[in-house]
mmCIF file with all atom_site columns, C-alpha atoms and ligand atoms in Angstrom:
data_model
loop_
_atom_site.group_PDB
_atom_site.id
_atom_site.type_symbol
_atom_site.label_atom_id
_atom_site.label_alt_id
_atom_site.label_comp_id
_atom_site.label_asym_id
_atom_site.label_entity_id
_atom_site.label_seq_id
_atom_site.pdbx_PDB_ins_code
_atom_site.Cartn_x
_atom_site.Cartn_y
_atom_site.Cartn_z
_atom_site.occupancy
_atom_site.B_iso_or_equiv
_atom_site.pdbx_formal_charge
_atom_site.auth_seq_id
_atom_site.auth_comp_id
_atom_site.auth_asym_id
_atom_site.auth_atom_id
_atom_site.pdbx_PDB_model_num
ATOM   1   C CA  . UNK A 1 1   ? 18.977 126.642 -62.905 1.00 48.00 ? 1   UNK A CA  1
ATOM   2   C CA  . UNK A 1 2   ? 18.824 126.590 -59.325 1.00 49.00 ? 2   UNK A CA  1
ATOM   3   C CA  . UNK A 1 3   ? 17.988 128.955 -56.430 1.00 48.00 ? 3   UNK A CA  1
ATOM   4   C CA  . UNK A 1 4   ? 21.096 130.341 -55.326 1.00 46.00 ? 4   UNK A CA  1
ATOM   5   C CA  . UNK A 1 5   ? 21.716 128.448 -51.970 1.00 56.00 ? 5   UNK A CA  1
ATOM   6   C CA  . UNK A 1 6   ? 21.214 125.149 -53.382 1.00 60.00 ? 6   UNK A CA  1
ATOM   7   C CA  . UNK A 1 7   ? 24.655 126.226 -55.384 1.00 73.00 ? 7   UNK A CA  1
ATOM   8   C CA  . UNK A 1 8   ? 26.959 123.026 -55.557 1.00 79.00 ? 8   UNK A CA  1
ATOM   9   C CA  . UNK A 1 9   ? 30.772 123.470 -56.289 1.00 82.00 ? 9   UNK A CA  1
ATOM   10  C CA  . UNK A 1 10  ? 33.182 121.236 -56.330 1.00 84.00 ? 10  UNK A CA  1
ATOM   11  C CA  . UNK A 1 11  ? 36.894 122.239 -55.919 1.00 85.00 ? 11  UNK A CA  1
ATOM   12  C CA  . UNK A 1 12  ? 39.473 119.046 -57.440 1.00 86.00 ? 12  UNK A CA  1
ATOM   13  C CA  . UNK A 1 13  ? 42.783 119.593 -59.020 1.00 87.00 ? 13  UNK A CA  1
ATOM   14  C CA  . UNK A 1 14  ? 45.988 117.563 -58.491 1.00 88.00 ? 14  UNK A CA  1
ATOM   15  C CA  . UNK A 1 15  ? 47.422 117.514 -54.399 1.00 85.00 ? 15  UNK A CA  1
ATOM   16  C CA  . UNK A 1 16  ? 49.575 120.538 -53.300 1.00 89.00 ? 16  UNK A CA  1
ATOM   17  C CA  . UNK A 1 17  ? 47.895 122.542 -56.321 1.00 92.00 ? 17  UNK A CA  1
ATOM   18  C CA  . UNK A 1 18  ? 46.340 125.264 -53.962 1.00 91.00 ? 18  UNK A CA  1
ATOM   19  C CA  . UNK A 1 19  ? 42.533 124.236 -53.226 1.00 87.00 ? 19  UNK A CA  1
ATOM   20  C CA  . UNK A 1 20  ? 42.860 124.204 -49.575 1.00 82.00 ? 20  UNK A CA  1
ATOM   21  C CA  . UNK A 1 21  ? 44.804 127.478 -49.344 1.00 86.00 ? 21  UNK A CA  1
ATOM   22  C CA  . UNK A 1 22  ? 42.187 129.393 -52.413 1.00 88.00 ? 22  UNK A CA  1
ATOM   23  C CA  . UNK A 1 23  ? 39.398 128.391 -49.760 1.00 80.00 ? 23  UNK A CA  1
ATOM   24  C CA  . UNK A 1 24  ? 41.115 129.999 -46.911 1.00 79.00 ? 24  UNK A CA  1
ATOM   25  C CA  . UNK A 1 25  ? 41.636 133.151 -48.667 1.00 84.00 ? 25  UNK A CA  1
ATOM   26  C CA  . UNK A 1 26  ? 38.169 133.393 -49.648 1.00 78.00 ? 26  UNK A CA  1
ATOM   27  C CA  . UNK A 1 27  ? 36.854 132.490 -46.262 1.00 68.00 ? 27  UNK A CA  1
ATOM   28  C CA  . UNK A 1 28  ? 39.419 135.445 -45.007 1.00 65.00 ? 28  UNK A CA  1
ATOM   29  C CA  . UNK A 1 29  ? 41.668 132.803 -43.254 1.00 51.00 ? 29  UNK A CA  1
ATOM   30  C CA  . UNK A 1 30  ? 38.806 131.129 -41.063 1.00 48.00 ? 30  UNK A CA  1
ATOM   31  C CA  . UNK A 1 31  ? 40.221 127.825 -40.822 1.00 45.00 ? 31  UNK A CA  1
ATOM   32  C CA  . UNK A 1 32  ? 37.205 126.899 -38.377 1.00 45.00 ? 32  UNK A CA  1
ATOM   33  C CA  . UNK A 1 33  ? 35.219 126.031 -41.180 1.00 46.00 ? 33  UNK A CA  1
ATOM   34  C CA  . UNK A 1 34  ? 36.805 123.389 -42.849 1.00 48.00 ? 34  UNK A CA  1
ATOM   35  C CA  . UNK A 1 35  ? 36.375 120.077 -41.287 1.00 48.00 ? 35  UNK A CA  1
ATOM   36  C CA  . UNK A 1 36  ? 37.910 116.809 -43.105 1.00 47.00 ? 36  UNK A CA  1
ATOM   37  C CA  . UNK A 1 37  ? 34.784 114.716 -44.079 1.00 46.00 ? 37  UNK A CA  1
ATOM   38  C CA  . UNK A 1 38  ? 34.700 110.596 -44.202 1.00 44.00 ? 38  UNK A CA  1
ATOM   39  C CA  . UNK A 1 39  ? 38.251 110.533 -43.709 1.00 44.00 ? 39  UNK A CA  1
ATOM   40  C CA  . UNK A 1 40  ? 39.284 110.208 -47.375 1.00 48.00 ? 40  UNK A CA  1
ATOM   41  C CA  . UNK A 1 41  ? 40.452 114.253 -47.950 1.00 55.00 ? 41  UNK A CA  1
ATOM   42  C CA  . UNK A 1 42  ? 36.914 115.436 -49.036 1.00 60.00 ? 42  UNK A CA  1
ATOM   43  C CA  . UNK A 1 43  ? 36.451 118.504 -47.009 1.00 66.00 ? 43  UNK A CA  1
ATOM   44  C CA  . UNK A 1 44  ? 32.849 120.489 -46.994 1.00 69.00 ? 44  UNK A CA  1
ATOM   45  C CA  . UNK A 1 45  ? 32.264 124.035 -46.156 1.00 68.00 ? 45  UNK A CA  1
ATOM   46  C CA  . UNK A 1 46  ? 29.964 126.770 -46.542 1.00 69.00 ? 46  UNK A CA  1
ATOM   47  C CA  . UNK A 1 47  ? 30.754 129.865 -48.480 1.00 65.00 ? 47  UNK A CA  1
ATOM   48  C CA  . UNK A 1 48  ? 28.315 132.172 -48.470 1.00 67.00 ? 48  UNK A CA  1
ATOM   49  C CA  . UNK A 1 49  ? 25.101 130.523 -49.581 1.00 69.00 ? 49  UNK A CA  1
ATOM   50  C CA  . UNK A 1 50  ? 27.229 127.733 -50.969 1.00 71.00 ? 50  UNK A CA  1
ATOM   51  C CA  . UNK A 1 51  ? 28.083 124.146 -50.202 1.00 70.00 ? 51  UNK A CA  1
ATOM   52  C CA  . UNK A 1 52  ? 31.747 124.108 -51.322 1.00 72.00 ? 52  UNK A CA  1
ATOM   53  C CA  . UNK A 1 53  ? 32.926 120.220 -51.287 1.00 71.00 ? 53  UNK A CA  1
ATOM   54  C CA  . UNK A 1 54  ? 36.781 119.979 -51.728 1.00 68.00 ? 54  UNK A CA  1
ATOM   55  C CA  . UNK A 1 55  ? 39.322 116.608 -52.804 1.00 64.00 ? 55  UNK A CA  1
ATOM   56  C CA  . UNK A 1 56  ? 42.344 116.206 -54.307 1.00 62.00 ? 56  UNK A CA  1
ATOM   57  C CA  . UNK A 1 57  ? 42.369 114.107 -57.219 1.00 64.00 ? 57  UNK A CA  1
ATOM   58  C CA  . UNK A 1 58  ? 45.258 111.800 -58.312 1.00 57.00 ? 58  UNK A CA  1
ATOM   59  C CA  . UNK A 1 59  ? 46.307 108.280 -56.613 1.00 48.00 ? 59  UNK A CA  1
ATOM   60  C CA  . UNK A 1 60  ? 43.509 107.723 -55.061 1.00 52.00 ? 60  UNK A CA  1
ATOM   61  C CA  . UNK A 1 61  ? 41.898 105.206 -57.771 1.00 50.00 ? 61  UNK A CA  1
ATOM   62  C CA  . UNK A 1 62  ? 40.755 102.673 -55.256 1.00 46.00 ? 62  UNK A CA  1
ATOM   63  C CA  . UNK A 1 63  ? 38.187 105.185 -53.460 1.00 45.00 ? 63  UNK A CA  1
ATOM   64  C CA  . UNK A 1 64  ? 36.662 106.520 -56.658 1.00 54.00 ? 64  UNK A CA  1
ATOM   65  C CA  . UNK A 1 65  ? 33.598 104.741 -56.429 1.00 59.00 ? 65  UNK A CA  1
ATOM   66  C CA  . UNK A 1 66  ? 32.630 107.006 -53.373 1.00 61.00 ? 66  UNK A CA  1
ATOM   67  C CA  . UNK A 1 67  ? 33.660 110.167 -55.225 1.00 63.00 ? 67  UNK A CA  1
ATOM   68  C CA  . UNK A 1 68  ? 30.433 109.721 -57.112 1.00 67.00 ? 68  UNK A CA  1
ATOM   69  C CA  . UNK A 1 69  ? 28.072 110.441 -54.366 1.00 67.00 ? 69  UNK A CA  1
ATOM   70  C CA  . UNK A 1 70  ? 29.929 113.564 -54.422 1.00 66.00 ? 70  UNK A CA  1
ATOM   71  C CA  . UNK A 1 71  ? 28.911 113.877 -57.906 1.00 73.00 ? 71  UNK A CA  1
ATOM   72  C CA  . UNK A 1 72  ? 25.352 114.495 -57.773 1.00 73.00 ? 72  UNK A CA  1
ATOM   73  C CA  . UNK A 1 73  ? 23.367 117.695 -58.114 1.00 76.00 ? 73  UNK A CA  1
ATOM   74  C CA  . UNK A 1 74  ? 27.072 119.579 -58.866 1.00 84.00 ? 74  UNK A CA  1
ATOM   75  C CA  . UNK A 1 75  ? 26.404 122.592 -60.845 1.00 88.00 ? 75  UNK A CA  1
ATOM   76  C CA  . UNK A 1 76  ? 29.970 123.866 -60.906 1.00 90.00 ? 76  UNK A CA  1
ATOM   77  C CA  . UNK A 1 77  ? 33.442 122.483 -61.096 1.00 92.00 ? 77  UNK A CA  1
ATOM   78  C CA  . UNK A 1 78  ? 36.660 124.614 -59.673 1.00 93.00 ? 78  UNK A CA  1
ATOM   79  C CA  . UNK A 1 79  ? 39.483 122.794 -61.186 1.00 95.00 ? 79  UNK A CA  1
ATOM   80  C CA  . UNK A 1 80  ? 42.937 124.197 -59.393 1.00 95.00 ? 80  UNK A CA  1
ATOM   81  C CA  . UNK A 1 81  ? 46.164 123.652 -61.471 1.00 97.00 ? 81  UNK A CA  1
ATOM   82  C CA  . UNK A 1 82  ? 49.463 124.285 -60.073 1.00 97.00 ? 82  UNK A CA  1
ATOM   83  C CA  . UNK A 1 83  ? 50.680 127.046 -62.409 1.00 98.00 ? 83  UNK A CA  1
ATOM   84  C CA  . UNK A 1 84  ? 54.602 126.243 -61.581 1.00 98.00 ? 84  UNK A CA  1
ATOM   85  C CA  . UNK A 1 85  ? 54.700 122.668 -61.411 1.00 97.00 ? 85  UNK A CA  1
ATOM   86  C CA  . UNK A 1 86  ? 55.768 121.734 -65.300 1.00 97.00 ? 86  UNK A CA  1
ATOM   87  C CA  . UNK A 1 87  ? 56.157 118.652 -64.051 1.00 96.00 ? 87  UNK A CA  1
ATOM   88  C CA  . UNK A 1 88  ? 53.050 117.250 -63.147 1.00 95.00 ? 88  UNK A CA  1
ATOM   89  C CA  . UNK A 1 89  ? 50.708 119.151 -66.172 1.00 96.00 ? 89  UNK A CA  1
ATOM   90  C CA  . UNK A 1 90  ? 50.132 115.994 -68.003 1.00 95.00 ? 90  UNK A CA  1
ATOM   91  C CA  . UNK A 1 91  ? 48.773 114.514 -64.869 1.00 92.00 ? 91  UNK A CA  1
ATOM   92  C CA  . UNK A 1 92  ? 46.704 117.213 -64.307 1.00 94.00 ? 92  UNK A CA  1
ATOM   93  C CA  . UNK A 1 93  ? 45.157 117.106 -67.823 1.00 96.00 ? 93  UNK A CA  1
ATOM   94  C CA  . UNK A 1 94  ? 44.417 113.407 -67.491 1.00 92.00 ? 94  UNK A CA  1
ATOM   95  C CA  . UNK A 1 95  ? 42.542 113.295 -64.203 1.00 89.00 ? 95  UNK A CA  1
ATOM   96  C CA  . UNK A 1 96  ? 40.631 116.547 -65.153 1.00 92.00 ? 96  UNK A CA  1
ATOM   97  C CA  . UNK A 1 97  ? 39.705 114.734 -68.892 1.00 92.00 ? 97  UNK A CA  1
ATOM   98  C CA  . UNK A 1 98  ? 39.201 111.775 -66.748 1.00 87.00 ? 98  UNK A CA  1
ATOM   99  C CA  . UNK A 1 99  ? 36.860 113.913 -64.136 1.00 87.00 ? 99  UNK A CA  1
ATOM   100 C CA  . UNK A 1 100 ? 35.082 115.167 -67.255 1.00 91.00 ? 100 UNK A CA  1
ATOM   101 C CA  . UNK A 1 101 ? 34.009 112.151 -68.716 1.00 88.00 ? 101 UNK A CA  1
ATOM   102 C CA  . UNK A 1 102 ? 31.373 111.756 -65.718 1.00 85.00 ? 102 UNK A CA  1
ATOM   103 C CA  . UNK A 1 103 ? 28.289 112.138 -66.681 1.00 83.00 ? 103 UNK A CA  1
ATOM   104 C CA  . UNK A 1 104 ? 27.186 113.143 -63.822 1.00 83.00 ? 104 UNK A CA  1
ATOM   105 C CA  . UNK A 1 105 ? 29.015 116.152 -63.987 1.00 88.00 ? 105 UNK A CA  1
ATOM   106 C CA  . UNK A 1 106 ? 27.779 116.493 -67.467 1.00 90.00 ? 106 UNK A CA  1
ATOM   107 C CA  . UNK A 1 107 ? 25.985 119.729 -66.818 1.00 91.00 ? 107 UNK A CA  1
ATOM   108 C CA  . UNK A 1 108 ? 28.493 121.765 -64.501 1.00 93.00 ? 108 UNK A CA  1
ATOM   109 C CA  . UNK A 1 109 ? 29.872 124.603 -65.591 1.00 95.00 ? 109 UNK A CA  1
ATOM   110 C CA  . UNK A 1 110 ? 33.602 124.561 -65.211 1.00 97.00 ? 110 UNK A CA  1
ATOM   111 C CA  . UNK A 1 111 ? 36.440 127.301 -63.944 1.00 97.00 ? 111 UNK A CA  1
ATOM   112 C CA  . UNK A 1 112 ? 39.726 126.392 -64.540 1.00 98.00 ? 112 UNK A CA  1
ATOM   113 C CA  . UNK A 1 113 ? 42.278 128.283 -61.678 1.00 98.00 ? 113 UNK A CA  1
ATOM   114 C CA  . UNK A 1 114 ? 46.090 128.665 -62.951 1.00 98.00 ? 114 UNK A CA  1
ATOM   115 C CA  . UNK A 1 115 ? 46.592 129.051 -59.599 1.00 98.00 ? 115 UNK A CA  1
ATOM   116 C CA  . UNK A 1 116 ? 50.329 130.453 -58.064 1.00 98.00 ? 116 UNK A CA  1
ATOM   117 C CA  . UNK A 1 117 ? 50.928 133.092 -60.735 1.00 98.00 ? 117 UNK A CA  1
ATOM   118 C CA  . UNK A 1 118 ? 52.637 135.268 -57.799 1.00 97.00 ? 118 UNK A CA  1
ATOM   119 C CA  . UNK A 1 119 ? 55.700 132.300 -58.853 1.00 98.00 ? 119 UNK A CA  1
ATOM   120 C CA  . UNK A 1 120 ? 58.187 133.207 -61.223 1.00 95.00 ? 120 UNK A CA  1
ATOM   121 C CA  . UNK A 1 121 ? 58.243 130.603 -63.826 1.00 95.00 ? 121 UNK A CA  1
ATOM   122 C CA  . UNK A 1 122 ? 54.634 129.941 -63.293 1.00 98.00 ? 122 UNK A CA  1
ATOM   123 C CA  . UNK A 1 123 ? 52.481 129.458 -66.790 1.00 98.00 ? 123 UNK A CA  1
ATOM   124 C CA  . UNK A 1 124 ? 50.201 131.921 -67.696 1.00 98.00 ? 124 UNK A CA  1
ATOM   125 C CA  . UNK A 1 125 ? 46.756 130.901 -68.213 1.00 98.00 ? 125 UNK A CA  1
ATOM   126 C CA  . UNK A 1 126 ? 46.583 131.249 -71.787 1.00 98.00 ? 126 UNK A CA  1
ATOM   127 C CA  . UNK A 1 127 ? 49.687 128.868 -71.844 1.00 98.00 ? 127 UNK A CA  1
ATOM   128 C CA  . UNK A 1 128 ? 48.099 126.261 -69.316 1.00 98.00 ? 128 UNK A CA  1
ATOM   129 C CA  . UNK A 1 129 ? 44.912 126.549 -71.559 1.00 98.00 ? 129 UNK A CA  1
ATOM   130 C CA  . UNK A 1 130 ? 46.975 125.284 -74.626 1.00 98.00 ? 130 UNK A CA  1
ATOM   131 C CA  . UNK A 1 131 ? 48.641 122.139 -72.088 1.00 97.00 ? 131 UNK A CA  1
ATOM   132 C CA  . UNK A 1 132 ? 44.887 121.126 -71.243 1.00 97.00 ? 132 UNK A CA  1
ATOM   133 C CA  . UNK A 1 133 ? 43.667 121.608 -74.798 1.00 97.00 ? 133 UNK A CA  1
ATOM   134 C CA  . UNK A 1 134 ? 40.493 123.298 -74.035 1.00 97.00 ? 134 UNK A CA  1
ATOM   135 C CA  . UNK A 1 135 ? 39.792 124.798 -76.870 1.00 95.00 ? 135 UNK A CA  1
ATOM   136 C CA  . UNK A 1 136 ? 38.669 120.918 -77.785 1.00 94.00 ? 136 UNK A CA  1
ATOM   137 C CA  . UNK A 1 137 ? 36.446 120.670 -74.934 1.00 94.00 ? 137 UNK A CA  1
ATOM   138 C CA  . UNK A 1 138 ? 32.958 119.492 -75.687 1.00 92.00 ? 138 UNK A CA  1
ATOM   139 C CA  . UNK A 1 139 ? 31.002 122.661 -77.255 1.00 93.00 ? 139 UNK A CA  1
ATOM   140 C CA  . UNK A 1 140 ? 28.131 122.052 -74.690 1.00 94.00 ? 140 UNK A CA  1
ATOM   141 C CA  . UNK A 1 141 ? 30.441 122.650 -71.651 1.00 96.00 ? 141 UNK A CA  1
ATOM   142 C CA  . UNK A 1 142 ? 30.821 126.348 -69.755 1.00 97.00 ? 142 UNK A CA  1
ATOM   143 C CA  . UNK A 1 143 ? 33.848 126.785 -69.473 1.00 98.00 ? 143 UNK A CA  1
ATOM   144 C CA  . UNK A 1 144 ? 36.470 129.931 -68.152 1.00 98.00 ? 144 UNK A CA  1
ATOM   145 C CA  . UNK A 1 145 ? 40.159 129.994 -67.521 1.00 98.00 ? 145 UNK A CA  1
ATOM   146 C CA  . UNK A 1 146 ? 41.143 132.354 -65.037 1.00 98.00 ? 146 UNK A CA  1
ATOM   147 C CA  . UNK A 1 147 ? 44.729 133.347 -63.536 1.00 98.00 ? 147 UNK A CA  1
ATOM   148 C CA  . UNK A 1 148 ? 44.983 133.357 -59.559 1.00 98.00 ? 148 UNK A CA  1
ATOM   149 C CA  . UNK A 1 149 ? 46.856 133.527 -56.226 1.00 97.00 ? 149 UNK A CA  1
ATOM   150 C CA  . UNK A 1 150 ? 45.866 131.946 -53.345 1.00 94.00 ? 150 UNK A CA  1
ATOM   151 C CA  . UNK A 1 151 ? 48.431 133.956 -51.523 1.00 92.00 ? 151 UNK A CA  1
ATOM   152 C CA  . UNK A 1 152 ? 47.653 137.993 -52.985 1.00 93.00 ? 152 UNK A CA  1
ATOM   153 C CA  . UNK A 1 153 ? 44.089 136.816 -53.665 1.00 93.00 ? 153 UNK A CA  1
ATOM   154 C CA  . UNK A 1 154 ? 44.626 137.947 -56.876 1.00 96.00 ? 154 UNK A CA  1
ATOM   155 C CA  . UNK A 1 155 ? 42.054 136.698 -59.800 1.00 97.00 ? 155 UNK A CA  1
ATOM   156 C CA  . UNK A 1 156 ? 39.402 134.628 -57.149 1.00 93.00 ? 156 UNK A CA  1
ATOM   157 C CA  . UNK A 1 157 ? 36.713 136.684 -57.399 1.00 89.00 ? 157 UNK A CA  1
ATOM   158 C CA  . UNK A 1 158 ? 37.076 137.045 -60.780 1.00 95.00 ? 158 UNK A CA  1
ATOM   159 C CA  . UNK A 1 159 ? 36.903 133.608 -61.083 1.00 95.00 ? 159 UNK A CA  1
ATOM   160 C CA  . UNK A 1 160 ? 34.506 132.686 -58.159 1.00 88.00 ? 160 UNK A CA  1
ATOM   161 C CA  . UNK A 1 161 ? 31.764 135.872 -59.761 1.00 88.00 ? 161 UNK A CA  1
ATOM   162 C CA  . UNK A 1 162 ? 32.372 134.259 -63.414 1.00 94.00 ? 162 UNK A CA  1
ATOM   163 C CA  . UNK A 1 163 ? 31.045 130.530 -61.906 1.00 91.00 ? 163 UNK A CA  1
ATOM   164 C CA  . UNK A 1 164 ? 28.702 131.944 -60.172 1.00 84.00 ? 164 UNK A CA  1
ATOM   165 C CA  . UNK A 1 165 ? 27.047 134.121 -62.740 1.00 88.00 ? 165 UNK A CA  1
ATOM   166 C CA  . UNK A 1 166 ? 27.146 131.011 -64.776 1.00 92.00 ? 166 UNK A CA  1
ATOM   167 C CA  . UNK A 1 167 ? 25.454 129.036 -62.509 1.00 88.00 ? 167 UNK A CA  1
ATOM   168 C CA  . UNK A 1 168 ? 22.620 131.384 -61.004 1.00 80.00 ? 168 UNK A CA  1
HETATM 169 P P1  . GDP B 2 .   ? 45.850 121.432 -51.860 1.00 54.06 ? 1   GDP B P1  1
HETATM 170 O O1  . GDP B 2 .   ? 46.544 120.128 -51.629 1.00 54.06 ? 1   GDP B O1  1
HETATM 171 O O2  . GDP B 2 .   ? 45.366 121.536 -53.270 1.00 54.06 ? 1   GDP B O2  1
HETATM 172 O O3  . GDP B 2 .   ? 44.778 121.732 -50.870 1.00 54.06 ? 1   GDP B O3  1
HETATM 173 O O4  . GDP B 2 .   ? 46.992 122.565 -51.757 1.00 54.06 ? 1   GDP B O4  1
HETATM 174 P P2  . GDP B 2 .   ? 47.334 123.526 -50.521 1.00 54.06 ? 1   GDP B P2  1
HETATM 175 O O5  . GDP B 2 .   ? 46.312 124.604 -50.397 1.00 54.06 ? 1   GDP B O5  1
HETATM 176 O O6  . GDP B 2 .   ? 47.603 122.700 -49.326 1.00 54.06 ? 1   GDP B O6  1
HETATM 177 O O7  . GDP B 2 .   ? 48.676 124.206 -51.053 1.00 54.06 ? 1   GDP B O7  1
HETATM 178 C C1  . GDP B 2 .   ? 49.822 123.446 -51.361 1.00 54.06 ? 1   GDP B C1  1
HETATM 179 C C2  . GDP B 2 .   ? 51.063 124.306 -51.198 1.00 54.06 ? 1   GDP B C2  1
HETATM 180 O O8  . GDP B 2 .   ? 51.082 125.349 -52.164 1.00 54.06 ? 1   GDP B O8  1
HETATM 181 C C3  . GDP B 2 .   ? 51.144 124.986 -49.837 1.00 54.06 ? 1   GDP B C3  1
HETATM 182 O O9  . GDP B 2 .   ? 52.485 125.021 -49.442 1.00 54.06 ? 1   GDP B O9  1
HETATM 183 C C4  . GDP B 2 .   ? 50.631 126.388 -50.123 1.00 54.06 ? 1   GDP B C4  1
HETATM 184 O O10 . GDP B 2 .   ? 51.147 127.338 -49.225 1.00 54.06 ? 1   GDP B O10 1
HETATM 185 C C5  . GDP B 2 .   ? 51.146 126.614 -51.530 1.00 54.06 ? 1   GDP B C5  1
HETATM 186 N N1  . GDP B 2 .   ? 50.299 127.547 -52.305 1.00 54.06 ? 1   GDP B N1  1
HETATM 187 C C6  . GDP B 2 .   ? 48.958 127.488 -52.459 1.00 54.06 ? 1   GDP B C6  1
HETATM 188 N N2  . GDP B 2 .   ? 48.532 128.491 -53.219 1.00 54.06 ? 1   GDP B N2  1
HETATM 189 C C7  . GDP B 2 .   ? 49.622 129.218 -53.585 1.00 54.06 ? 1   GDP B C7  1
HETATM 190 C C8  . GDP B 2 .   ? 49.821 130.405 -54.386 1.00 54.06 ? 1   GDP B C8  1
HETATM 191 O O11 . GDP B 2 .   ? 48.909 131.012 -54.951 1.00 54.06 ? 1   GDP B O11 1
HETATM 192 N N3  . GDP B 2 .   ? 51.119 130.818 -54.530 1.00 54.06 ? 1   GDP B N3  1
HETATM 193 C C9  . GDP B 2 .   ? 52.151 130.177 -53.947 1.00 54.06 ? 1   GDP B C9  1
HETATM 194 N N4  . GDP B 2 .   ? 53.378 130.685 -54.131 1.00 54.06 ? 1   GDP B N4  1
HETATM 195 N N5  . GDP B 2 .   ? 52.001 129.084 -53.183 1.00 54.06 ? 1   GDP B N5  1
HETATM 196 C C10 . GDP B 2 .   ? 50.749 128.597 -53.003 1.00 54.06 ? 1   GDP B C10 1
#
């Protein structure tokens, strides 16, 4: 348990699956406060009294060895899934099981976003929970699913209050 402005999150999902845009919203659309960090799409901001770090995940194998420093003292994952994009799920469930395996990251408690459910077509959470098999996730992991949009804002606080909560 830490104090609360020691708070770590990381935000990682697939590209294109929202993480940029769910930060804006929360931020209320201060784009000032994102600034691209080392030049390999790891962004860091402030959120409150949190230190928000931010990558996309996915096809980016050579630089993972670096991701790791990103890794330490993390005491909560945001993982963003693209609620509409059928296409790439099974992508998205390997690089989170692969993101999961780190035992660094061993102890963070985990929110999964089905972001985009203002799309038709989009998969509801339960559904997206089934895709990732969670309900096989190791017992000793926190773990919520929660159904967003970055766009209405719909379902981040939820989310955001659930991590936190867990966390603090
Ligand atoms: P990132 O690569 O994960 O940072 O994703 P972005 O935040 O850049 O978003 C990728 C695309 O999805 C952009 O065109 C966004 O406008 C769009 N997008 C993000 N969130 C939502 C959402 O909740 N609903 C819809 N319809 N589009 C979204």
């Amino acid at each position: 348990k830490r104090k609360q402005k020691e708070m770590r999150i990381l935000m990682v999902g697939l590209d294109n699956s929202g993480k940029t845009t769910i930060v804006l919203k929360l931020n209320g659309e201060d784009t000032s406060v994102i600034s691209p960090t080392l030049g390999f799409n790891i962004k860091t901001l402030t959120y409150q009294k949190y230190t928000l770090n931010i990558w996309d995940v996915g096809g980016q194998r050579t630089i993972r060895s670096y991701w790791r420093n990103y890794f330490e003292q993390t005491d909560g994952l945001v993982w963003v899934v693209d609620s509409s994009d059928l296409r790439r799920l099974d992508d998205c469930k390997m690089e989170l099981d692969n993101l999961l395996k780190e035992e660094r990251l061993s102890g963070a408690s985990l929110l999964i976003l089905a972001n985009k459910q203002d799309l038709k077509g989009a998969l509801k959470p339960d559904e997206i929970a089934k895709v990732l098999n969670l309900e096989n996730m190791d017992k000793t992991r926190h773990w919520e699913i929660v159904g967003c949009s970055a766009y209405t804002g719909e379902g981040l606080l939820e989310g955001f209050d659930w991590l936190i909560q867990d966390i603090a």
